[in-house]
Tab-separated table of C-alpha atoms in Angstrom:
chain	number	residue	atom	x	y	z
A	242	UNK	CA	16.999	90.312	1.667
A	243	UNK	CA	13.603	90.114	1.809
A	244	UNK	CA	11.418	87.742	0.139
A	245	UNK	CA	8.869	88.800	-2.379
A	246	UNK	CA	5.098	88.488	-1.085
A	247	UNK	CA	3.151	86.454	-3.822
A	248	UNK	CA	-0.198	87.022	-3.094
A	249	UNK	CA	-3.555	85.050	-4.350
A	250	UNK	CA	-5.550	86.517	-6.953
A	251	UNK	CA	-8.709	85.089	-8.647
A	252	UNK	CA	-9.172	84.651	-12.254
A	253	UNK	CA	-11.677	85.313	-14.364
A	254	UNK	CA	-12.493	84.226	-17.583
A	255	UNK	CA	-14.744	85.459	-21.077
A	256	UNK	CA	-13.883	83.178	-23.822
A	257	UNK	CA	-14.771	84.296	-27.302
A	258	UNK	CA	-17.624	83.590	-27.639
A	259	UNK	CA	-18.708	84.259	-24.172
A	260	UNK	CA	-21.051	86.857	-22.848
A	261	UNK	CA	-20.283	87.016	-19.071
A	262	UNK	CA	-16.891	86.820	-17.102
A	263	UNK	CA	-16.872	83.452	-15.329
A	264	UNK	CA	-14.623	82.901	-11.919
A	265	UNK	CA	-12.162	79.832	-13.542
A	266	UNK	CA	-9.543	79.239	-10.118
A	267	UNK	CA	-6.910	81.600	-8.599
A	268	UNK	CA	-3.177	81.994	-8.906
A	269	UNK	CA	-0.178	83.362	-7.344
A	270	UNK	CA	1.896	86.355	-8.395
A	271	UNK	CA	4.031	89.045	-7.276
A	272	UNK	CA	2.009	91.721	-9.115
A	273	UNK	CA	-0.664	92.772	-11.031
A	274	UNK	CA	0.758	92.276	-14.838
A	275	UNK	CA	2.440	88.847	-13.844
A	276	UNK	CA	-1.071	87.724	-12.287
A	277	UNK	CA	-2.625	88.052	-15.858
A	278	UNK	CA	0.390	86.257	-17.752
A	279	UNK	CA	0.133	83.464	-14.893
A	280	UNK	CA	-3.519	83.182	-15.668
A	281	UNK	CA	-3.246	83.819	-18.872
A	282	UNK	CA	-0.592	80.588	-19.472
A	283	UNK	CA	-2.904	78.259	-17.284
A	284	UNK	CA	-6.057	79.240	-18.037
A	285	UNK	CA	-6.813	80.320	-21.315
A	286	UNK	CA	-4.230	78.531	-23.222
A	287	UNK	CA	-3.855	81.561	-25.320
A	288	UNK	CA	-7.490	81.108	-26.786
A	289	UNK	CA	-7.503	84.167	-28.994
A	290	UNK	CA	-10.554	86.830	-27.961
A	291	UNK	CA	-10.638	85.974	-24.286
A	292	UNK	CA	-10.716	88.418	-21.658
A	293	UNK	CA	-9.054	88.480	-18.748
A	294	UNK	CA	-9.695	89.520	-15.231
A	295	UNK	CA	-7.556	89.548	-12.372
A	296	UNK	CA	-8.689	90.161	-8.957
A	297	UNK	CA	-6.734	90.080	-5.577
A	298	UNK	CA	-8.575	87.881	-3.195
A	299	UNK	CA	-8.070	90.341	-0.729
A	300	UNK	CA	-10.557	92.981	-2.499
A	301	UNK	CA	-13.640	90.334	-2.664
A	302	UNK	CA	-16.150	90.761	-0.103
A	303	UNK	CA	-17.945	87.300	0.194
A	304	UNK	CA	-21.452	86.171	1.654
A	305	UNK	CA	-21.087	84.698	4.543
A	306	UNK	CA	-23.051	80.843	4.642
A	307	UNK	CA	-24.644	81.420	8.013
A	308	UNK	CA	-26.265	84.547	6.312
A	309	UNK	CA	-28.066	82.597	4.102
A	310	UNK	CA	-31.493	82.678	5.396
A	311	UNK	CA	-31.080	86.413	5.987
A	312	UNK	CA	-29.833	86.889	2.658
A	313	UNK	CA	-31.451	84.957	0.325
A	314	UNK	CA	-34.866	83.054	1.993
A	315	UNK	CA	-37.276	86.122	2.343
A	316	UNK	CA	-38.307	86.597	-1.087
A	317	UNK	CA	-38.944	82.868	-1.761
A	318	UNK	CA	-42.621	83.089	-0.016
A	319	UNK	CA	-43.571	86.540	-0.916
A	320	UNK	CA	-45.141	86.307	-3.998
A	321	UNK	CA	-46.805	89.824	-3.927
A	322	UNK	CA	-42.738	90.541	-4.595
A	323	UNK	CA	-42.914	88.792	-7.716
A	324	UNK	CA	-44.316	91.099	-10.595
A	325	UNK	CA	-45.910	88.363	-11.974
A	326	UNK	CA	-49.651	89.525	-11.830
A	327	UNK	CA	-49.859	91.920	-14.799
A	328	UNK	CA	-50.664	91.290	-18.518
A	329	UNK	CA	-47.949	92.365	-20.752
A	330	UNK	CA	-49.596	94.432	-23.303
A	331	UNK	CA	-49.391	93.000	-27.046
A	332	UNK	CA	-47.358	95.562	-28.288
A	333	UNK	CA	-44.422	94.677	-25.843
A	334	UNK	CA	-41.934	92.133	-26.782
A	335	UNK	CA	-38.794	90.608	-25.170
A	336	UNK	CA	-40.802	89.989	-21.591
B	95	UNK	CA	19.253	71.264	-56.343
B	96	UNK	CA	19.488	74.768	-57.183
B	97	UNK	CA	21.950	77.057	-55.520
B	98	UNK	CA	19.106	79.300	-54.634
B	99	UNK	CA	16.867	76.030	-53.037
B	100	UNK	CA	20.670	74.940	-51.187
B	101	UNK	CA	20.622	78.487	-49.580
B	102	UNK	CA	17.273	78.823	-48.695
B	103	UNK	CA	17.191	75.026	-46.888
B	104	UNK	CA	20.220	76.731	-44.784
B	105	UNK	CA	18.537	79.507	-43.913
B	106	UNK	CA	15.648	77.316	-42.848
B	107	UNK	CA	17.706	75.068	-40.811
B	108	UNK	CA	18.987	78.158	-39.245
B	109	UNK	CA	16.117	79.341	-38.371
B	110	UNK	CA	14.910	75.853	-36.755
B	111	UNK	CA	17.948	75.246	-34.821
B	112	UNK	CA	18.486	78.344	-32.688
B	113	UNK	CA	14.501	77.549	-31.513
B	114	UNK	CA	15.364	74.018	-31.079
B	115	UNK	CA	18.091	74.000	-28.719
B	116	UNK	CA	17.018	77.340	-26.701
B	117	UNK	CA	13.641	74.980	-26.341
B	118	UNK	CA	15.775	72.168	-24.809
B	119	UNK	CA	17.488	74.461	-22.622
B	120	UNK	CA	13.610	75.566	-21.166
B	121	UNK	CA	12.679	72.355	-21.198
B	122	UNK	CA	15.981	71.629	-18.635
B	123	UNK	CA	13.828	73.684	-16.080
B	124	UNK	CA	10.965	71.817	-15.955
B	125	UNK	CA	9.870	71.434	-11.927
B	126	UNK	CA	13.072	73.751	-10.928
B	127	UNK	CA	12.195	77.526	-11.816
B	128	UNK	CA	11.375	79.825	-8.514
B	129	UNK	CA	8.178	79.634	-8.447
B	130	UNK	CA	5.327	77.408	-9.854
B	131	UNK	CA	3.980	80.143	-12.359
B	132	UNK	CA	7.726	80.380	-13.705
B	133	UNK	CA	7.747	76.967	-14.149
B	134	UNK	CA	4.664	77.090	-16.209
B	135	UNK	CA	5.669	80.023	-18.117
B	136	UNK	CA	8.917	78.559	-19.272
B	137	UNK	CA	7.776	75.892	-20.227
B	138	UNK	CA	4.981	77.358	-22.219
B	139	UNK	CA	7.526	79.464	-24.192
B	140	UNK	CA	10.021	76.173	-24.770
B	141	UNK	CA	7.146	74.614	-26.139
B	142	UNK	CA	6.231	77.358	-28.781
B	143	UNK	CA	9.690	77.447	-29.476
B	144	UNK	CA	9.519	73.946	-30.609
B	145	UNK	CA	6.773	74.688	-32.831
B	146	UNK	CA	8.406	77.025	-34.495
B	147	UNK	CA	11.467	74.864	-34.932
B	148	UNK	CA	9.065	71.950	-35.899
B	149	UNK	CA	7.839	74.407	-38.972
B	150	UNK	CA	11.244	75.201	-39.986
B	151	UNK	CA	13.053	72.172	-39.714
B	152	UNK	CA	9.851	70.462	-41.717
B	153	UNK	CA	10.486	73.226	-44.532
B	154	UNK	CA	14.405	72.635	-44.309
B	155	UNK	CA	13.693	68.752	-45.001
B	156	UNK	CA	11.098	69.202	-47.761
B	157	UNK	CA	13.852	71.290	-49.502
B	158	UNK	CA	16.604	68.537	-48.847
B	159	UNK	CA	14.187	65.940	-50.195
B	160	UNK	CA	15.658	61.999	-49.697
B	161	UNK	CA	13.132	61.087	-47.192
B	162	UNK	CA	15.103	63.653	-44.568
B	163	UNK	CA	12.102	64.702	-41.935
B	164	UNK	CA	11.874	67.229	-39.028
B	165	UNK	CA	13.301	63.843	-36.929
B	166	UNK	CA	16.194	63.340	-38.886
B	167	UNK	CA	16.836	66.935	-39.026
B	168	UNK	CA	16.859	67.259	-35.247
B	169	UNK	CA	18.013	63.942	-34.075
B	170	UNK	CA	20.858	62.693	-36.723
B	171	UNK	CA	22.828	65.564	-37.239
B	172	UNK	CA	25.971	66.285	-35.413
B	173	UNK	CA	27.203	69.798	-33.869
B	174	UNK	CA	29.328	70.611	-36.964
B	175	UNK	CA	25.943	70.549	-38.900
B	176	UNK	CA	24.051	72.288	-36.300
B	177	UNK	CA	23.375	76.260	-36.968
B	178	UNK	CA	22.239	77.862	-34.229
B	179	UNK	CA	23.197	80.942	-32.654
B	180	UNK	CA	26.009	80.663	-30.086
B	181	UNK	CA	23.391	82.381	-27.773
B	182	UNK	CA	20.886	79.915	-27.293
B	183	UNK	CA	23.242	76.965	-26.327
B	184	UNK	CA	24.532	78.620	-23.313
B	185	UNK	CA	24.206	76.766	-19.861
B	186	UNK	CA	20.404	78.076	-17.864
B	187	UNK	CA	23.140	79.173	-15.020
B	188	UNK	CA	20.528	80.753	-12.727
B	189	UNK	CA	17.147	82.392	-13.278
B	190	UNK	CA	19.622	85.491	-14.075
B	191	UNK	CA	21.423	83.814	-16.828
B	192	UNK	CA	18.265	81.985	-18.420
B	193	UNK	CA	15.952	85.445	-18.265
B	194	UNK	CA	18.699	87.447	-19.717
B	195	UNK	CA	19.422	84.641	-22.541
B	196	UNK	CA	15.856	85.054	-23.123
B	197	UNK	CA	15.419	88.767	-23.219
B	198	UNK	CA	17.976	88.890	-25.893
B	199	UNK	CA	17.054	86.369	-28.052
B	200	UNK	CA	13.155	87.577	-27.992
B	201	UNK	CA	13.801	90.477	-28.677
B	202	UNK	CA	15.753	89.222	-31.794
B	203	UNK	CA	13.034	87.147	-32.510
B	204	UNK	CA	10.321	89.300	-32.477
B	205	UNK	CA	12.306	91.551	-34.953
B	206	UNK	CA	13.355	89.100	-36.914
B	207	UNK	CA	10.041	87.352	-37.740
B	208	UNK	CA	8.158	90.589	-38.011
B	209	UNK	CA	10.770	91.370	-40.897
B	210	UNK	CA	10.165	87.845	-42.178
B	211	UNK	CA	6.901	88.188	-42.503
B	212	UNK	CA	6.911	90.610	-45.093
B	213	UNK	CA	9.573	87.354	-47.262
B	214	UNK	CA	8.684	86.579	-51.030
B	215	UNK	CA	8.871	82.929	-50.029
B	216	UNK	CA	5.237	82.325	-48.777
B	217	UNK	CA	6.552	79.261	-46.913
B	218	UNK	CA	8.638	81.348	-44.499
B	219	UNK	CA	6.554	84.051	-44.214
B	220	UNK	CA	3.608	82.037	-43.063
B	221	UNK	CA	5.523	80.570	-40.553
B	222	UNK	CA	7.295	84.161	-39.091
B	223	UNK	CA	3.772	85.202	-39.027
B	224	UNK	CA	2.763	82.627	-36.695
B	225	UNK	CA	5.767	83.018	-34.650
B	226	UNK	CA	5.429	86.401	-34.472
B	227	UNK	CA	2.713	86.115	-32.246
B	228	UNK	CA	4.375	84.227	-29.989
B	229	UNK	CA	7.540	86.236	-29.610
B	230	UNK	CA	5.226	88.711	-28.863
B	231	UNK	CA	4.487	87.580	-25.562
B	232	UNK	CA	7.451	86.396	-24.815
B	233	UNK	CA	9.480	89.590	-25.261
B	234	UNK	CA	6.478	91.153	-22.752
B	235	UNK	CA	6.872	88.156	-20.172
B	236	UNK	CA	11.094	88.356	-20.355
B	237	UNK	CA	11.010	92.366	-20.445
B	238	UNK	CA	9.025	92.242	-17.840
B	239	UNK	CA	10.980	90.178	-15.389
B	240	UNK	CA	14.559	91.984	-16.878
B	241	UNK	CA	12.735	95.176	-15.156
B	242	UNK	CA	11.357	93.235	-11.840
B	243	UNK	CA	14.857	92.211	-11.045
B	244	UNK	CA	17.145	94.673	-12.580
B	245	UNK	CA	14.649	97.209	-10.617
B	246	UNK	CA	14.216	94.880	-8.189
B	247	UNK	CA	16.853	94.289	-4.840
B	248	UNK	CA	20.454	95.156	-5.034
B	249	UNK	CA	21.169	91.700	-5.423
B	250	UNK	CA	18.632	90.840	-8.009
B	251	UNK	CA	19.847	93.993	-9.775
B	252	UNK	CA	23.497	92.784	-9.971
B	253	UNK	CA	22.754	89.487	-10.628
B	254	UNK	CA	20.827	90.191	-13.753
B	255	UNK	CA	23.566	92.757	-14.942
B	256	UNK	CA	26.548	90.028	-14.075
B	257	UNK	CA	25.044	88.006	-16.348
B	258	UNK	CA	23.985	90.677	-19.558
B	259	UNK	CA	27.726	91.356	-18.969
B	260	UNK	CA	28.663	87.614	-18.976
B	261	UNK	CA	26.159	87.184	-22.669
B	262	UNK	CA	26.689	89.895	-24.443
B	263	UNK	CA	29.647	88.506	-26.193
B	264	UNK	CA	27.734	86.477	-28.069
B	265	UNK	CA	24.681	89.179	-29.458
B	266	UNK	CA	26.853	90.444	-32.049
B	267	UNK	CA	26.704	87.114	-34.116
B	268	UNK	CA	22.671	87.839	-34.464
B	269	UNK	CA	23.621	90.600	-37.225
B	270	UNK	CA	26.179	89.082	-38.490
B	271	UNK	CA	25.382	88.416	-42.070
B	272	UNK	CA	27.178	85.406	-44.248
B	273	UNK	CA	26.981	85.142	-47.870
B	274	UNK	CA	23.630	82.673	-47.728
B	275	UNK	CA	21.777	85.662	-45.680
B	276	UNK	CA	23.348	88.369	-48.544
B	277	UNK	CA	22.265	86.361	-51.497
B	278	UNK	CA	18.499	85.516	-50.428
B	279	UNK	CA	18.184	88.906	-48.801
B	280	UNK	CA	19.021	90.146	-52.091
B	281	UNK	CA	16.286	88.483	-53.651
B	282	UNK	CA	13.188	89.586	-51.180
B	283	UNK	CA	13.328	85.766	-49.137
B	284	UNK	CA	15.697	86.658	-46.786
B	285	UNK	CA	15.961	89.406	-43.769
B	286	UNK	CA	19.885	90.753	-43.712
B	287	UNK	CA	20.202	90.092	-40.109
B	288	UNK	CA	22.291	93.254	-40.092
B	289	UNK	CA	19.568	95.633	-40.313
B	290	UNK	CA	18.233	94.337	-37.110
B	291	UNK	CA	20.835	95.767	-35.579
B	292	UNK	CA	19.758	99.092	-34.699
B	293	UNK	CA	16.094	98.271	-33.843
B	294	UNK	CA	17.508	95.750	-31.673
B	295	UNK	CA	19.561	97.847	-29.609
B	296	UNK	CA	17.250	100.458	-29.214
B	297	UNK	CA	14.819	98.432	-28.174
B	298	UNK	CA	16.748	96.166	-25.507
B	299	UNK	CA	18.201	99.844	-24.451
B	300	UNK	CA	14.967	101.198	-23.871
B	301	UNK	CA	14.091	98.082	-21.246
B	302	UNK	CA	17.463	97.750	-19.406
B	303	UNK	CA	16.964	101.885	-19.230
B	304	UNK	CA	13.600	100.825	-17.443
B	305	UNK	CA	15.277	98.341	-15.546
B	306	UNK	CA	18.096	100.857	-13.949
B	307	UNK	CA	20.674	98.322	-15.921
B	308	UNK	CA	23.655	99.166	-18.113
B	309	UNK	CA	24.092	98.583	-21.321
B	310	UNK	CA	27.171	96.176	-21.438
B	311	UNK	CA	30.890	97.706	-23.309
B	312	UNK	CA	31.954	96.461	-26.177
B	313	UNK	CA	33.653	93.057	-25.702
B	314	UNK	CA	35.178	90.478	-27.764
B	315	UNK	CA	32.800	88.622	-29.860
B	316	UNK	CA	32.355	84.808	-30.351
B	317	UNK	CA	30.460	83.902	-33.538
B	318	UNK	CA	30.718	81.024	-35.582
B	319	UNK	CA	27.253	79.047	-34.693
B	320	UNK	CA	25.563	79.452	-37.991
B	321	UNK	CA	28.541	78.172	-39.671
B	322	UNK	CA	29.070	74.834	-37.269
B	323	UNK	CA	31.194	75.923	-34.945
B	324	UNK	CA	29.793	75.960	-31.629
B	325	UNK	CA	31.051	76.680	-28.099
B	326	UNK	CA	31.741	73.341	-26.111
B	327	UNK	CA	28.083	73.052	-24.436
B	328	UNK	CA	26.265	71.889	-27.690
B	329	UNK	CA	27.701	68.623	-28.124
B	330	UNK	CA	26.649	67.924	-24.668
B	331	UNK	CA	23.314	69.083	-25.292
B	332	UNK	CA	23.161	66.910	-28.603
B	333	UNK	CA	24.595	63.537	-26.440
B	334	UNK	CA	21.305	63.892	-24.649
B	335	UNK	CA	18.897	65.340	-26.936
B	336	UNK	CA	19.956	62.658	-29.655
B	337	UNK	CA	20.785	59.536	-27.430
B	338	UNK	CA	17.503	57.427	-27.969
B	339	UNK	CA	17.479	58.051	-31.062
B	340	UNK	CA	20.702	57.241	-32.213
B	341	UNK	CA	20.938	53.565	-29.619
B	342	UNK	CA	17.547	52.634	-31.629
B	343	UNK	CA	18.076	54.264	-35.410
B	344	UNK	CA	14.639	54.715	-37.668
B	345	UNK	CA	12.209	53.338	-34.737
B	346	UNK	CA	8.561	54.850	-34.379
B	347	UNK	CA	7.015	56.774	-31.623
C-alpha cells in the first residue's frame, strides 16, 4: 500500500468585512476540498462571510531576494516615471 | 409538572445526550487521529457537539426546575438515566469505525434538526437552527472522507465497509419512535423520528453509491438507548466522564 502524498498548500484569507485576500499560513492535505476544510477549521474559525482560497505551493512562482535590485530599485530614482507633474483638472475627483 | 412539560424535558435530554457522549468519544482522539488536520477537525466537530448538548441539556434542566443545571444533568446521572442513541456510545475502534459512526449519525443530525427547526416550541427550534449549521459541515467533512476511503485503496475500501457492516445494527433505533416522540410530534414540538427514515437512507445511499460501498443487509437490531438501556461501553464512558465530579460533589470550576 502506498501512502497518500499530503502536499502543502497556502491559505488565503477575506474576512467579512475585508476587501482583499490576505496570505494567513499554509496547511497540509491530500486534496483540494480537504485543503479548504483544513484551512477552513484553523483559520477562519468558521467566521461567517469569509472567503477562502487555497493554493498549492507548488503553483506559486516567487521573487527571488537576490533579484531585488533588478526588480524593484530602478524606478525609485526616476522621477520622470512618476506622473506626478500634471495638474489634475477641477472637474476630476478621486485622484 | 405537566405531562406535556415531563415529555418535552425527555425529549430534550434526548436530544443532549446522544451529542454529549458522541462529543466525549471525539474528544478520546485528541493528539491520535492520522494526521494533524484530522486531529483538528475532530476535535472541532466534538466541540460543536458539546454546544449543542450544552443548549439542550440547559433547556432539559430549566424544565426539571429544583436547581438541576446542564452540570448536574451531565455529570450526576447514571446510565439507566442516560438517553442517547446506542450509536454514539460505540468504542472510536479505528479511523474506520469513528468516520463511519460519524457519517451516520450526521447525516441523522442534519435531518433531524432541519425538521426541528420548523418545532412550535421556539426553544428547540432556535437551538436545531443553530445546530443545523453545524451538521452541515460535518455531514460534508464525514461524506467526504466515507468517499476518500471507501473509493480509496482496497484496504481502505474494506475497512470502511467492515465497519458500516459492524454499525448498522444500531441505525434502526434513530426512527424508532416511543410514545414521548408520538405525543409531542402530535402536537407540532416534536419530529417523529420515523419519517426520517426514508430521507435518511436515500441520502447515506447516495454517498456510499459514490463511495463504491454497499449498503449493509438487514441485521438484527439493538435499540433500547433512549429508554436507559445501553450497550456495556456507556457505563465506562460515564466512570470517566463523571469521576471528578462525583469524588468532589457541588464544587466550582
Amino acid at each position: 500500500m502506498t501512502q497518500s502524498h499530503w502536499p502543502l498548500y497556502e491559505v488565503f484569507i477575506r474576512s467579512k468585512q475585508g476587501l482583499a485576500h490576505r496570505h494567513v499560513g499554509s496547511v497540509h492535505a491530500a486534496d483540494d476540498q480537504m485543503a479548504l476544510e483544513n484551512a477552513r477549521d484553523a483559520y477562519t474559525r468558521r467566521g461567517e462571510g469569509s472567503s477562502i482560497w487555497v493554493v498549492k505551493s507548488e503553483n506559486l512562482v516567487a521573487t527571488q531576494p537576490e533579484d531585488r535590485e533588478a526588480f524593484f530599485d530602478p524606478s525609485d530614482d526616476k522621477i520622470y516615471r512618476h506622473p506626478t507633474f500634471y495638474t489634475i483638472p477641477d472637474g476630476i475627483k478621486n485622484m | 409538572m405537566t405531562t406535556t412539560n415531563a415529555s418535552l424535558r425527555t425529549y430534550a435530554l434526548r436530544l443532549g445526550d446522544t451529542p454529549l457522549i458522541l462529543s466525549h468519544r471525539l474528544g478520546e482522539w485528541c493528539g491520535h487521529a492520522p494526521e494533524l488536520e484530522i486531529d483538528m477537525a475532530l476535535a472541532n466537530i466534538g466541540l460543536d457537539l458539546l454546544g449543542q448538548a450544552r443548549n439542550f441539556l440547559t433547556y432539559a434542566a430549566q424544565l426539571s426546575g429544583d436547581g438541576v443545571d446542564e452540570d448536574s444533568l451531565a455529570y450526576t446521572r447514571d446510565e439507566l438515566d442516560f438517553n442517547n442513541l446506542l450509536l454514539a456510545e460505540q468504542p472510536n475502534g479505528g479511523f474506520n469505525d469513528t468516520l463511519v459512526r460519524q457519517f451516520l449519525l450526521d447525516n441523522y443530525h442534519q435531518l433531524l434538526y432541519r425538521a426541528l427547526s420548523e418545532s412550535r416550541d421556539p426553544q428547540l427550534a432556535a437551538i436545531a437552527a443553530k445546530s443545523l449549521k453545524e451538521a452541515d459541515y460535518h455531514v460534508r467533512y464525514s461524506s467526504g472522507w466515507m468517499i476518500r476511503l471507501g473509493d480509496g485503496t482496497d484496504l481502505s475500501h474494506d475497512k470502511v465497509q467492515q465497519s458500516l457492516n459492524a454499525l448498522w445494527r444500531f441505525t434502526d433505533e434513530l426512527f424508532n419512535a416511543d410514545g414521548v416522540e408520538l405525543e409531542l410530534a402530535a402536537q407540532g414540538i416534536a419530529v417523529d423520528p420515523e419519517s426520517l427514515r426514508q430521507p435518511w437512507l436515500a441520502q447515506v445511499g447516495n454517498t456510499l453509491k459514490q463511495a463504491t460501498l454497499q449498503l449493509p443487509q438487514e441485521v438484527p437490531y439493538r435499540r433500547g438507548g433512549k429508554q436507559g438501556q445501553h450497550t456495556e461501553h456507556l457505563g465506562f464512558i460515564l466512570a470517566e466522564m463523571q469521576f471528578l465530579q462525583r469524588a468532589y460533589p457541588n464544587c466550582n470550576w
